[in-house]
PDB file of C-alpha atoms in Angstrom:
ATOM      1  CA  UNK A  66       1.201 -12.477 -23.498  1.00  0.00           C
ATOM      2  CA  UNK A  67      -0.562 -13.440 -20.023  1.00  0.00           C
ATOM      3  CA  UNK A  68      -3.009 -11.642 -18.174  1.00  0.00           C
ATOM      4  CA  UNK A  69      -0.916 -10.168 -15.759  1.00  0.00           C
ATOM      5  CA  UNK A  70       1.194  -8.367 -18.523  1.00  0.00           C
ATOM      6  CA  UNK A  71      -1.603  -7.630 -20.370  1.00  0.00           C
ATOM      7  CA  UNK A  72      -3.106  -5.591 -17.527  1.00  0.00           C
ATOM      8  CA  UNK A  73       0.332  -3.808 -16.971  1.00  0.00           C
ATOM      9  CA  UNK A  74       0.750  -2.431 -20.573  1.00  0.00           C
ATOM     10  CA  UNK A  75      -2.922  -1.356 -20.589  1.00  0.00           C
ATOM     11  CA  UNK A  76      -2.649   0.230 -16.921  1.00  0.00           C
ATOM     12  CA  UNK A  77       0.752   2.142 -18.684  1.00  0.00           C
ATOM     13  CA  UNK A  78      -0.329   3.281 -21.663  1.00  0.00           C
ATOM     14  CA  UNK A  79      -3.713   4.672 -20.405  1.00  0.00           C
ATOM     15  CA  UNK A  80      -1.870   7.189 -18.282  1.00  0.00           C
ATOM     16  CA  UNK A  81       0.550   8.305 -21.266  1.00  0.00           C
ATOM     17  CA  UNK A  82      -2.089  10.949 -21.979  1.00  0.00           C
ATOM     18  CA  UNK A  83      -3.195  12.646 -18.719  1.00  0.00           C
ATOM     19  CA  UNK A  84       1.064  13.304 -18.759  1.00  0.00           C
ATOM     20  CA  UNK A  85       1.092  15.006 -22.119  1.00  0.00           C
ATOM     21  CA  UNK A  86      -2.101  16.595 -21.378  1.00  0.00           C
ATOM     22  CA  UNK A  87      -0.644  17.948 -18.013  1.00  0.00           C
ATOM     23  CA  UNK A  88       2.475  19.014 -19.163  1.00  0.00           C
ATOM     24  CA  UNK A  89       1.249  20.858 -22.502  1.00  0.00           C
ATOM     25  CA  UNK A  90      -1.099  22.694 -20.995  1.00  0.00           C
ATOM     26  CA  UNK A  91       1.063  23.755 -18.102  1.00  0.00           C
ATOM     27  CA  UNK A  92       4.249  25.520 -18.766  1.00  0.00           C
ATOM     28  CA  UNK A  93       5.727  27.487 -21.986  1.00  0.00           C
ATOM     29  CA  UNK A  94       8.832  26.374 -23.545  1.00  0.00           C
ATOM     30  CA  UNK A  95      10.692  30.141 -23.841  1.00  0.00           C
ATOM     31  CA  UNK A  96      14.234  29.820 -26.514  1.00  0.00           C
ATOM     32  CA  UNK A  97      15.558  32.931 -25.284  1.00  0.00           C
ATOM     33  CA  UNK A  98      19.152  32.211 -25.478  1.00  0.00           C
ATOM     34  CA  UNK A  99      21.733  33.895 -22.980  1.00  0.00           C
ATOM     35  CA  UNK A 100      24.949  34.061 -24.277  1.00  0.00           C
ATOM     36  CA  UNK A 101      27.922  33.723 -21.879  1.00  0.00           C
ATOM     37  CA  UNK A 102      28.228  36.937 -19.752  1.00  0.00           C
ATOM     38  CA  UNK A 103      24.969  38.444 -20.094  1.00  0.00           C
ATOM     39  CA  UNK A 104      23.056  38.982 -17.266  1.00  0.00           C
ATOM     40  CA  UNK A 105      19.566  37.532 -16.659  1.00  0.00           C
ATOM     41  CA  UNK A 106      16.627  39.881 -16.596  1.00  0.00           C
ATOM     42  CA  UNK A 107      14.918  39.218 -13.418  1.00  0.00           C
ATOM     43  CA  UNK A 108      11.288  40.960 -11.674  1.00  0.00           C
ATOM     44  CA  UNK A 109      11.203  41.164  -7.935  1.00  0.00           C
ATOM     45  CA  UNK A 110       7.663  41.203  -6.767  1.00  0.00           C
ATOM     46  CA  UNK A 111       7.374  41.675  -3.078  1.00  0.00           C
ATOM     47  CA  UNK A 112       9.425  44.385  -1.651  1.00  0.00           C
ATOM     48  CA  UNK A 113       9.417  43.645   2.289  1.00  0.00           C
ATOM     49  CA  UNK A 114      11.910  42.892   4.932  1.00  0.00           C
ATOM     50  CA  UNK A 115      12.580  39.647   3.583  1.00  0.00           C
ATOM     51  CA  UNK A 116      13.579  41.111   0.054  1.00  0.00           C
ATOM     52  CA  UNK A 117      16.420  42.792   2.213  1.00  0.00           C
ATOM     53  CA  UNK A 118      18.122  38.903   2.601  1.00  0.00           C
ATOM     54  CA  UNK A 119      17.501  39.073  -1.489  1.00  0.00           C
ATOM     55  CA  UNK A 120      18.191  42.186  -2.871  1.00  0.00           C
ATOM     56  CA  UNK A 121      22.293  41.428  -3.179  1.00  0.00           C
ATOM     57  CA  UNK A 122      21.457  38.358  -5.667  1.00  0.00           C
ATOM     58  CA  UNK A 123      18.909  40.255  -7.497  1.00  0.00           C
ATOM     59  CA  UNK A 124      21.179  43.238  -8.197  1.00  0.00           C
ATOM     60  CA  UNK A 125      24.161  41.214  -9.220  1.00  0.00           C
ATOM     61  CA  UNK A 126      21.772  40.421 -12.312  1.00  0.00           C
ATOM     62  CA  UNK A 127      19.810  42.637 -13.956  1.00  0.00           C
ATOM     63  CA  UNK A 128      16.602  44.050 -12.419  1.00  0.00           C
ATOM     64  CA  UNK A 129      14.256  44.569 -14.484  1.00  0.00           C
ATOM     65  CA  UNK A 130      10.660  45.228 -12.226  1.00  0.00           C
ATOM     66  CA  UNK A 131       9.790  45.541  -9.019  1.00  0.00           C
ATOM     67  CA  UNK A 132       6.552  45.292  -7.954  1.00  0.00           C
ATOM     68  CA  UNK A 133       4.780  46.134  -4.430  1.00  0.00           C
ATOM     69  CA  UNK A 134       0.999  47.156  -4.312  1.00  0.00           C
ATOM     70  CA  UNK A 135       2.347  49.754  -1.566  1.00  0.00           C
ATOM     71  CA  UNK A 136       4.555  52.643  -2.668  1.00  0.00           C
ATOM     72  CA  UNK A 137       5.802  53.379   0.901  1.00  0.00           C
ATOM     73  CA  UNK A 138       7.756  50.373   0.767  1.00  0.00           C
ATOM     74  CA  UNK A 139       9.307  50.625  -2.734  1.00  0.00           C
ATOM     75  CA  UNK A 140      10.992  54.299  -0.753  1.00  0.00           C
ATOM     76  CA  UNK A 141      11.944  51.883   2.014  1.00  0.00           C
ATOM     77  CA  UNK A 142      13.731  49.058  -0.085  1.00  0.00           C
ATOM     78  CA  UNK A 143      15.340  52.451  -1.911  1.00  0.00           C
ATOM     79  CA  UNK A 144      16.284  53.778   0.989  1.00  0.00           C
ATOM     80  CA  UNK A 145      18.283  50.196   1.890  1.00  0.00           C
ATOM     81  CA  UNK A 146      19.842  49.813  -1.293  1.00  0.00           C
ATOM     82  CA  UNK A 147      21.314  53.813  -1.135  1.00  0.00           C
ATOM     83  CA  UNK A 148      22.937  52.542   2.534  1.00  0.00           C
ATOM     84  CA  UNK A 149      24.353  48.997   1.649  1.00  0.00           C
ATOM     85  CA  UNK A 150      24.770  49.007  -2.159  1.00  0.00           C
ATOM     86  CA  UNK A 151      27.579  49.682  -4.492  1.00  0.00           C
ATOM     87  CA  UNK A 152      26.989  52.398  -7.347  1.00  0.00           C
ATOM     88  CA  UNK A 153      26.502  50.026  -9.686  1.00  0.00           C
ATOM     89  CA  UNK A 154      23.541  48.221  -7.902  1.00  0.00           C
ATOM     90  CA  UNK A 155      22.095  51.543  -7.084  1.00  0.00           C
ATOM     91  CA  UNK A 156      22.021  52.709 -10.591  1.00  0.00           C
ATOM     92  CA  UNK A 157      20.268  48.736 -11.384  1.00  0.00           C
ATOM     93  CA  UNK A 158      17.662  49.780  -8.576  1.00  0.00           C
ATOM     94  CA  UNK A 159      16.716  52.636 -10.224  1.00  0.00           C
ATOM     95  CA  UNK A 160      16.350  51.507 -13.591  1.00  0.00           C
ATOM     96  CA  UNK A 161      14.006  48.898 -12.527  1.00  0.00           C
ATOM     97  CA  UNK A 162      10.381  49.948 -13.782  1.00  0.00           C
ATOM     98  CA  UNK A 163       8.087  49.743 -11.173  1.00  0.00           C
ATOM     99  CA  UNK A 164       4.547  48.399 -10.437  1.00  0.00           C
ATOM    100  CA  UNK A 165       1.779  47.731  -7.926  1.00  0.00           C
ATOM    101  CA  UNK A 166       0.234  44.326  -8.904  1.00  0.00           C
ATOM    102  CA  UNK A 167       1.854  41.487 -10.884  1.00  0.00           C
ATOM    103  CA  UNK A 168      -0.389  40.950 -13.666  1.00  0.00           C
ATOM    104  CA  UNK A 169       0.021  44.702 -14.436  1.00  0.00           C
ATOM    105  CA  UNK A 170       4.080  43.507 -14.553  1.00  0.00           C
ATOM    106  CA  UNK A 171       3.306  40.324 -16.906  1.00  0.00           C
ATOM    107  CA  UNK A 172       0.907  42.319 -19.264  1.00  0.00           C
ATOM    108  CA  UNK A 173       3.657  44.921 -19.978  1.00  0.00           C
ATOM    109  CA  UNK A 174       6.655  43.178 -19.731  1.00  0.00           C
ATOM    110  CA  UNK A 175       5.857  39.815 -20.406  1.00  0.00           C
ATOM    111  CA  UNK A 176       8.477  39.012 -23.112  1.00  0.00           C
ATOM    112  CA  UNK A 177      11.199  41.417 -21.175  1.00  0.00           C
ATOM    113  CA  UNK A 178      11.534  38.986 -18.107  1.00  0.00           C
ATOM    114  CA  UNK A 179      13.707  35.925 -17.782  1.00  0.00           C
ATOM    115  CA  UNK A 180      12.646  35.039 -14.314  1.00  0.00           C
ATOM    116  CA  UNK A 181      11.280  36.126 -11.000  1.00  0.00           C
ATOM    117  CA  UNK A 182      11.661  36.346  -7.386  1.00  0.00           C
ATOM    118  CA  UNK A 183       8.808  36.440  -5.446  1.00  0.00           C
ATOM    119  CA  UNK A 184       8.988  37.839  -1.715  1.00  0.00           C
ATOM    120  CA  UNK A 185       5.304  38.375  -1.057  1.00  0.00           C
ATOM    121  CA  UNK A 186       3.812  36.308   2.343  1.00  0.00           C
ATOM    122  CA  UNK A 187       3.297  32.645   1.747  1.00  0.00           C
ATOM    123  CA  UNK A 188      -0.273  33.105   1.136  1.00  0.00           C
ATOM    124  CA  UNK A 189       0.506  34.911  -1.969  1.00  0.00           C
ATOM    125  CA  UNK A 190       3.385  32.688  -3.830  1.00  0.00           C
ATOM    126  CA  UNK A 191       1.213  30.433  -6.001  1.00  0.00           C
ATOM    127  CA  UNK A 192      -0.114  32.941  -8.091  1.00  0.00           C
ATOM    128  CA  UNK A 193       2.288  34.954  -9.597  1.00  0.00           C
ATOM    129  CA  UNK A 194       4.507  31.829  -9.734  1.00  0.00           C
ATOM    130  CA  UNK A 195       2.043  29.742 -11.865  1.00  0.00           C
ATOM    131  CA  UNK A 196       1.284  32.841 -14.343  1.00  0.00           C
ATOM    132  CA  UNK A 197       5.593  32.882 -14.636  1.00  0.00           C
ATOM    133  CA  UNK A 198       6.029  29.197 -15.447  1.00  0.00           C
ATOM    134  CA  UNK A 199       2.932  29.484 -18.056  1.00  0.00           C
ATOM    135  CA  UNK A 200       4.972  32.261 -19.492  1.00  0.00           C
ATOM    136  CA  UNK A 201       8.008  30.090 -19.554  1.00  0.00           C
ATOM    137  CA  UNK A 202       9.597  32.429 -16.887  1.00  0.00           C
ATOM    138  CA  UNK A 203      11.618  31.036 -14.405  1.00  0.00           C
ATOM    139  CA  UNK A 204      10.365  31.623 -10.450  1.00  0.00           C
ATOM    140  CA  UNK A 205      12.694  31.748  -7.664  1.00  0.00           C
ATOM    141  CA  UNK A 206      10.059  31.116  -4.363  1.00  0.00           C
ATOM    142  CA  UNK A 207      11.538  31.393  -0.792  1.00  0.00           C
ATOM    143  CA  UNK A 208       9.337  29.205   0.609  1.00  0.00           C
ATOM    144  CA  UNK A 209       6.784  26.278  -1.098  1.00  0.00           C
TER     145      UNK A 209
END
């Protein structure tokens, strides 16, 4: 072996680890199996005029959270899905359990949620997406 591939190998296999470190301590693994025809159970945390552009995807699934820290605006989203939203959806909407922060959401229905879609301002998307992909819980973000 020469130098030059020498210095390769070693340059290779000294990052091997900082890529199983990063990626074992970062995200969950989740088996929850969906069989064909079931309906994902999704959280929708954010509940402002852009959730309006979302709230026909959502409810074609099943909703399982919502979560707004104001309560005003849960009435308003309501109030929206009443107007444009089959019986069906409306009955989905209600169902949904409802809360004001996000880690209040996680701690009680952790287990209960196969993904999320957050609506919040950009400020506020890296949070509750990292604590959903180190819960194995897929995150749906409208903007990076």
């Amino acid at each position: 072996m020469n130098r030059r591939d020498f210095i390769k190998a070693t340059a290779f296999a000294g990052t091997l680890p900082l890529f199983h470190i990063g990626c074992a301590n970062f995200g969950l693994s989740r088996n929850r199996q969906i069989a064909k025809g079931d309906k994902i159970r999704v959280a929708l945390i954010g509940c402002g005029i852009q959730t309006r552009c979302m709230i026909d995807g959502v409810l074609c699934e099943n909703l399982a959270a919502i979560v707004d820290p104001d309560p005003a605006r849960f009435d308003v989203l309501e109030k929206y899905v009443a107007n444009t939203c089959s019986a069906a959806d409306r009955a989905n909407f209600a169902s949904a359990r409802r809360f004001a922060t996000y880690q209040d959401m996680f701690d009680a229905m952790g287990d209960e949620i196969d993904a999320i879609v957050v609506e919040t301002p950009n400020h506020q998307h890296v949070l509750p997406a990292v604590m959903a992909i180190r819960r194995g819980i897929h995150v749906y973000l409208d903007k990076p």
